[in-house]
Tab-separated table of C-alpha atoms in Angstrom:
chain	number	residue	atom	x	y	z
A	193	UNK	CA	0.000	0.000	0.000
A	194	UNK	CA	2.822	2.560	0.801
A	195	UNK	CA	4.871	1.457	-2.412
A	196	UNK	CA	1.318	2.411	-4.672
A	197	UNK	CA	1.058	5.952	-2.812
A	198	UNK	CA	4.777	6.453	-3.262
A	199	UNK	CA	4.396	5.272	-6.826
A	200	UNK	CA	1.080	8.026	-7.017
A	201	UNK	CA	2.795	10.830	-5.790
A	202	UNK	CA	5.584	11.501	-8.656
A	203	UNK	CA	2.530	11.068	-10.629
A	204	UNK	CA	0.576	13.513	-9.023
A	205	UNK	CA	3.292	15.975	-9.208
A	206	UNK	CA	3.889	15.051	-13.119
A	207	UNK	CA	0.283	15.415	-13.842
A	208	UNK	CA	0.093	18.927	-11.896
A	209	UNK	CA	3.158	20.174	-13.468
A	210	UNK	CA	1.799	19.126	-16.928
A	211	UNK	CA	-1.204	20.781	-15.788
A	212	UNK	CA	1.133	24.125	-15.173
A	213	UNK	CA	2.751	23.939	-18.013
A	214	UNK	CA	-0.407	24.454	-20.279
A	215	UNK	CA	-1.406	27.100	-18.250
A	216	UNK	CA	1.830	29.069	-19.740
A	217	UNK	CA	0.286	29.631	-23.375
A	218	UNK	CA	-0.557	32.425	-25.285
A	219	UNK	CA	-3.845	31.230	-25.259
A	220	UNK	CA	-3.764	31.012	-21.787
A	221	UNK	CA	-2.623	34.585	-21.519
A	222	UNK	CA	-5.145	35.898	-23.817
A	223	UNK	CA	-7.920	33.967	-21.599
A	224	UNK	CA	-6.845	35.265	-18.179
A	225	UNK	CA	-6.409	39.034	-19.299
A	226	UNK	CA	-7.950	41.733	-17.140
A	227	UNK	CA	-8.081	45.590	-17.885
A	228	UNK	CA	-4.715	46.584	-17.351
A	229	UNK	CA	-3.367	43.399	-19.635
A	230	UNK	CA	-5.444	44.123	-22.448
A	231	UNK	CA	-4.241	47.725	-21.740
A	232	UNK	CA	-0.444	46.405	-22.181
A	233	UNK	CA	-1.055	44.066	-25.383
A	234	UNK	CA	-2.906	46.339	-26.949
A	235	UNK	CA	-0.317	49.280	-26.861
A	236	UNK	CA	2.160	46.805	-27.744
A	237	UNK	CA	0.151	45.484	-30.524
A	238	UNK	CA	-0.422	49.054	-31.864
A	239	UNK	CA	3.038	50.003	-31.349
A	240	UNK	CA	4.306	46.846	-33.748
A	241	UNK	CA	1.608	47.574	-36.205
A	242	UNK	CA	2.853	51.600	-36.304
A	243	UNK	CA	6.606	51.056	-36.608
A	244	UNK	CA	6.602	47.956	-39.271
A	245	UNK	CA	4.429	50.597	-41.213
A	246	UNK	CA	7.214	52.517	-41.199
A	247	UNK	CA	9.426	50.560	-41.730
A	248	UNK	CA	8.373	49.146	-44.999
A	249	UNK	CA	7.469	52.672	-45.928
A	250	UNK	CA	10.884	53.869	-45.243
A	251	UNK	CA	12.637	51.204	-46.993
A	252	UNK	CA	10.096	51.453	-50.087
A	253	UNK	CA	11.323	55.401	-50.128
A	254	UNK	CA	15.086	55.647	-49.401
A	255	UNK	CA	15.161	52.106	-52.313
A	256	UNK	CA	13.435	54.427	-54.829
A	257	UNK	CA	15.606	57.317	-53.553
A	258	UNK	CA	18.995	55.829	-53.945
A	259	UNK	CA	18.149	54.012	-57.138
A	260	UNK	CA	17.035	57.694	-58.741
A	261	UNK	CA	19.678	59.834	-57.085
A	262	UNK	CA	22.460	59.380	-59.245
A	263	UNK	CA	20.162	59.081	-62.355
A	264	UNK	CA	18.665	62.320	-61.654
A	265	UNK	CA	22.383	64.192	-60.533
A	266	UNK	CA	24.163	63.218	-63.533
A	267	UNK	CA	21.234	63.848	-66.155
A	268	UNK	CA	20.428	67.219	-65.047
A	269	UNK	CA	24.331	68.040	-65.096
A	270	UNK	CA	25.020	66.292	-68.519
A	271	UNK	CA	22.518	67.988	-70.481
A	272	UNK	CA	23.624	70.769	-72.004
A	273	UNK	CA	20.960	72.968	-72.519
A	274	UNK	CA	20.167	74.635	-69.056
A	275	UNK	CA	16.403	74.678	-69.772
A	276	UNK	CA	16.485	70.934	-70.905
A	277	UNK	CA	17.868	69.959	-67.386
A	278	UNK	CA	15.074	72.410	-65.580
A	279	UNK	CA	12.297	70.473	-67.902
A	280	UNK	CA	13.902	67.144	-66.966
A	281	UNK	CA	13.557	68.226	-63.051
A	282	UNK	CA	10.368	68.905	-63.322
A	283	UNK	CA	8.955	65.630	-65.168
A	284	UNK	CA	10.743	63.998	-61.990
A	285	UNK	CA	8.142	62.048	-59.454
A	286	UNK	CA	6.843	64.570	-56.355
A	287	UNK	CA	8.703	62.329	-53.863
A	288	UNK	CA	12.019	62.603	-55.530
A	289	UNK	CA	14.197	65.210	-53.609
A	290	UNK	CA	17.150	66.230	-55.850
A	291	UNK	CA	14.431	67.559	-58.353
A	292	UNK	CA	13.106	69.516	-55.673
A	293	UNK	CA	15.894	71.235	-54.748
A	294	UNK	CA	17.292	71.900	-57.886
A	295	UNK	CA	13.781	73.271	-58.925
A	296	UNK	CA	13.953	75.739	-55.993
A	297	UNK	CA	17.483	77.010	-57.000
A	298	UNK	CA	16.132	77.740	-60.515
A	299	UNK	CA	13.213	79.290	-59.430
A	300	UNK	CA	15.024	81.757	-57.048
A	301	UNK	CA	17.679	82.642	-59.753
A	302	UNK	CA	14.514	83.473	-62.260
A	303	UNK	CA	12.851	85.431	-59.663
A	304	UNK	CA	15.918	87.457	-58.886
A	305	UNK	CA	16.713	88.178	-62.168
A	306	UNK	CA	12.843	89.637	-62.832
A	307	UNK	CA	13.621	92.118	-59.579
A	308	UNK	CA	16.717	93.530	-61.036
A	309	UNK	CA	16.992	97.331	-60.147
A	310	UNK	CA	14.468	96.448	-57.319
A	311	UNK	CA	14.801	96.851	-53.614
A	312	UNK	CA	14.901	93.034	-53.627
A	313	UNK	CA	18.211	92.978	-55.996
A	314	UNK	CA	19.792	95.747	-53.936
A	315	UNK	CA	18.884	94.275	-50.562
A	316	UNK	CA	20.396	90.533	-51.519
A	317	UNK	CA	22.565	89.713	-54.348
A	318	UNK	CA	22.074	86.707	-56.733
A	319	UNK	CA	24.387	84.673	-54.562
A	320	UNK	CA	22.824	85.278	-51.341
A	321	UNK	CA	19.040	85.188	-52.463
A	322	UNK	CA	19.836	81.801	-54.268
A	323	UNK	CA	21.780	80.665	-51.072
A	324	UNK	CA	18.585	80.983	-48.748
A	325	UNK	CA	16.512	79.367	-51.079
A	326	UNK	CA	18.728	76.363	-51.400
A	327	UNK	CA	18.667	76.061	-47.697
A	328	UNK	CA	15.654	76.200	-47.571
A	329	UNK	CA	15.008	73.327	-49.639
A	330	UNK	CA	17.546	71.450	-48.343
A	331	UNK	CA	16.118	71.460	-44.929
A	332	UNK	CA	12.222	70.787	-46.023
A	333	UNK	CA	13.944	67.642	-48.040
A	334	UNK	CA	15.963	66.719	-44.435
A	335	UNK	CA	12.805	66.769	-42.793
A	336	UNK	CA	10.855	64.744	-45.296
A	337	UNK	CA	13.247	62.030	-45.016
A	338	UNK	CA	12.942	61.919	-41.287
A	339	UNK	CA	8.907	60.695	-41.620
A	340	UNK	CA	8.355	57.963	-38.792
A	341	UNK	CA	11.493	57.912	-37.274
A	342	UNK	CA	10.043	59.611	-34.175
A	343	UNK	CA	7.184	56.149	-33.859
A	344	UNK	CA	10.351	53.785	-34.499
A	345	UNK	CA	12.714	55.387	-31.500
A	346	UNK	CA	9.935	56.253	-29.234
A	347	UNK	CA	8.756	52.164	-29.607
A	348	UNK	CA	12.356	51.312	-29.469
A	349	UNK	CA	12.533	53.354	-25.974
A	350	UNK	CA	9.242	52.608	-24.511
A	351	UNK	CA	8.055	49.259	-25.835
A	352	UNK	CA	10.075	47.202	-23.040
A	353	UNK	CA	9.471	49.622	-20.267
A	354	UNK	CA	5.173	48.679	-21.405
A	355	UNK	CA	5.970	44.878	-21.544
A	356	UNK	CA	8.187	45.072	-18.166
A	357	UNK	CA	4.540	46.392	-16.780
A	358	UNK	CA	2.462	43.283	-17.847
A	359	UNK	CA	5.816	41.991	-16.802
A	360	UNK	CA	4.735	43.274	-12.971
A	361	UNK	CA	0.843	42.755	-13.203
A	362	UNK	CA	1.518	39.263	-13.873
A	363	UNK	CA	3.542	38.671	-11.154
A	364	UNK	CA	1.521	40.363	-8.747
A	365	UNK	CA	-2.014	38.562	-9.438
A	366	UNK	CA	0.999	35.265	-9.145
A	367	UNK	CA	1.113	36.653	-5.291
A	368	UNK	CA	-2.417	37.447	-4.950
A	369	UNK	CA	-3.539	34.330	-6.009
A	370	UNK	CA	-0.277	32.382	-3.748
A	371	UNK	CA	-1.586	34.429	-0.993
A	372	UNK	CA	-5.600	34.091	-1.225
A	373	UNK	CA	-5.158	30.093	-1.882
A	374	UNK	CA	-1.865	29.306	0.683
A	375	UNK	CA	-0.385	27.075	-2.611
A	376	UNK	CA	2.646	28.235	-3.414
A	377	UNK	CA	3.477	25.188	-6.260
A	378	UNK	CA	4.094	25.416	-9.793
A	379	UNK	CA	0.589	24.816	-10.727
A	380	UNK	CA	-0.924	27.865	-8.818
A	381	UNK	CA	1.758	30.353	-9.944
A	382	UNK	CA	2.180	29.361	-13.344
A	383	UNK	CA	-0.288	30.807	-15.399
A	384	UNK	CA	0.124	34.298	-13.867
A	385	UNK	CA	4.392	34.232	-13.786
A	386	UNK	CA	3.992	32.576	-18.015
A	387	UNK	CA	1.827	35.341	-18.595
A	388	UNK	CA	4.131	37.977	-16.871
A	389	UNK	CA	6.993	36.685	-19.169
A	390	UNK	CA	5.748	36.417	-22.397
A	391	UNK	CA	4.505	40.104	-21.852
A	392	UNK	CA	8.280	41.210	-21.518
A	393	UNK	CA	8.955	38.802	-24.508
A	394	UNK	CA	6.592	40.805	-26.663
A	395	UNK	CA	7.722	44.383	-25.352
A	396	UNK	CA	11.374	42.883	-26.524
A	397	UNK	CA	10.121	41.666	-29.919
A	398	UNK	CA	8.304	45.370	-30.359
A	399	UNK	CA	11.114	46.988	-29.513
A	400	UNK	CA	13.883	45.151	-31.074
A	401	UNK	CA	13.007	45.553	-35.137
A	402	UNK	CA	11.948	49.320	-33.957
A	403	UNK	CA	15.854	50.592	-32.454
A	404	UNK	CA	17.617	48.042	-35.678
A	405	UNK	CA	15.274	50.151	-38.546
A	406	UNK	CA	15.924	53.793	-36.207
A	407	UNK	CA	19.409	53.058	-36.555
A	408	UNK	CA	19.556	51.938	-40.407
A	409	UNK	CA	17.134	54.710	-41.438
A	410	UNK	CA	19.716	57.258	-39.809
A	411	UNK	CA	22.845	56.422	-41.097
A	412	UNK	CA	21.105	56.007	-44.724
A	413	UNK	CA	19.399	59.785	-43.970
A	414	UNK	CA	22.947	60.756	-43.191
A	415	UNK	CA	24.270	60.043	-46.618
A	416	UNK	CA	21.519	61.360	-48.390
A	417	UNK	CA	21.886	64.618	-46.292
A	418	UNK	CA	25.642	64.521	-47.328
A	419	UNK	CA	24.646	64.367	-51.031
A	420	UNK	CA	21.784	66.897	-50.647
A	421	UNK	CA	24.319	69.421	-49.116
A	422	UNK	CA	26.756	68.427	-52.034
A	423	UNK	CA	24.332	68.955	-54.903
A	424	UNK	CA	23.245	72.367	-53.223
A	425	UNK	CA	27.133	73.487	-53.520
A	426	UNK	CA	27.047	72.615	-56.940
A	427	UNK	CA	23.619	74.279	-57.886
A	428	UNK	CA	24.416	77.610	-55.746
A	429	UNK	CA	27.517	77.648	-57.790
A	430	UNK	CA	25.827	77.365	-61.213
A	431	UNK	CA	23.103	79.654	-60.608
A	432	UNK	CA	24.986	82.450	-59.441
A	433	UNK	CA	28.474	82.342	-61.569
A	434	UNK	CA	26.532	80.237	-64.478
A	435	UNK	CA	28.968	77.726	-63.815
A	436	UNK	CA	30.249	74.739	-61.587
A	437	UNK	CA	33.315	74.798	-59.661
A	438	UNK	CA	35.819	73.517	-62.526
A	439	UNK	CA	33.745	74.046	-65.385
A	440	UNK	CA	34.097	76.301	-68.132
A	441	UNK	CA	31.389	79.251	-67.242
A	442	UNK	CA	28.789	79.650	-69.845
A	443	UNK	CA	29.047	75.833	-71.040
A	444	UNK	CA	25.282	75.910	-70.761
């Protein structure tokens, strides 16, 4: 008789902590969620959704971007009629930047050259007035390029801090319930402490693809900045002495 309740209790114990391990699920989770974990998942959820949006929208833009940049650069430079290379800018998609900015140079150089004798031409030269316009445009085309990468570092920063709180919740309802019931096994505390950890395990997988893109998107922005700030040399240089630095002036 003792040998067959000695022989029952490992079972017991392997049937209970079968029991607990079920309890660990994300089914299980889903099932036992109260205001504060739907709360939690539901940031988190919305958080993945809004920086893999990004994400893919990002990488759609700076592909296009960097597969038309050097297209657009050494077209508009090559041709050697100056209005043929204005035209060519302005057939150029809305979303392509180097168009833009060019576009804005021209523009200003045009305009100043309609106020000559005016209190506009006397107030800024040709250099200077097609200086602040390039600026300009260099800066709204910065800032363009920066779309979403405020969503991807704040979930990078915040996501784990908002699963390390379903993190907490789940552990305390695993005391409440150790406390209201006096069972402190595995199969009392194991739904609650599964649920607190795959809560930090989805905070982590939130915020791990959201810092990775943050810091591809930036280094890629920070060679498209370079080239912007290049191209705008070259521009302010051709609009106000008709000519690149080592060209001949009046080529065009």
């Amino acid at each position: 008789m003792l040998q067959e309740t000695t022989a029952a209790a490992p079972a017991a114990a392997g049937g209970n902590n079968a029991a607990a391990l079920q309890q660990m699920g994300f089914d299980h989770l889903i099932q036992n969620f109260d205001v504060v974990g739907w709360a939690v998942f539901i940031t988190l959820s919305v958080m993945s959704v809004m920086s893999w949006y990004w994400i893919i929208v990002n990488f759609i833009k700076n592909t296009r971007l960097r597969g038309r940049a050097d297209k657009v650069i050494s077209t508009f430079w090559e041709t050697p009629n100056a209005q043929d290379a204005i035209r060519f800018m302005e057939e150029q998609p809305a979303s392509e930047p180097f168009s833009k900015i060019a576009l804005d140079a021209a523009q200003a150089a045009a305009h100043h050259a309609r106020q000559d004798g005016s209190r506009l031409a006397e107030s800024l030269n040709r250099s200077e007035f097609v200086d602040r316009a390039l600026r300009q445009a260099v800066t709204r085309e910065s800032s363009r390029l920066e779309n979403g990468l405020t969503v991807l570092a704040t979930t990078g920063s915040t996501a784990p801090f908002v699963g390390l709180l379903g993190t907490v919740w789940g552990i305390y309802h695993a005391l409440i319930k150790i406390g209201s019931s006096g069972d402190a096994s595995i199969s009392a505390v194991a739904g609650p402490v599964g649920e607190a950890l795959i809560m930090t395990a989805i905070g982590l997988f939130v915020a791990i693809p959201a810092v990775l893109a943050y810091n591809f998107f930036v280094r890629i922005n920070r060679v498209t900045n370079n080239q912007f700030d290049a191209f705008a040399h070259d521009l302010h240089d051709f609009f106000a002495t008709g000519s690149r630095v080592g060209e001949v002036a009046g080529k065009r």
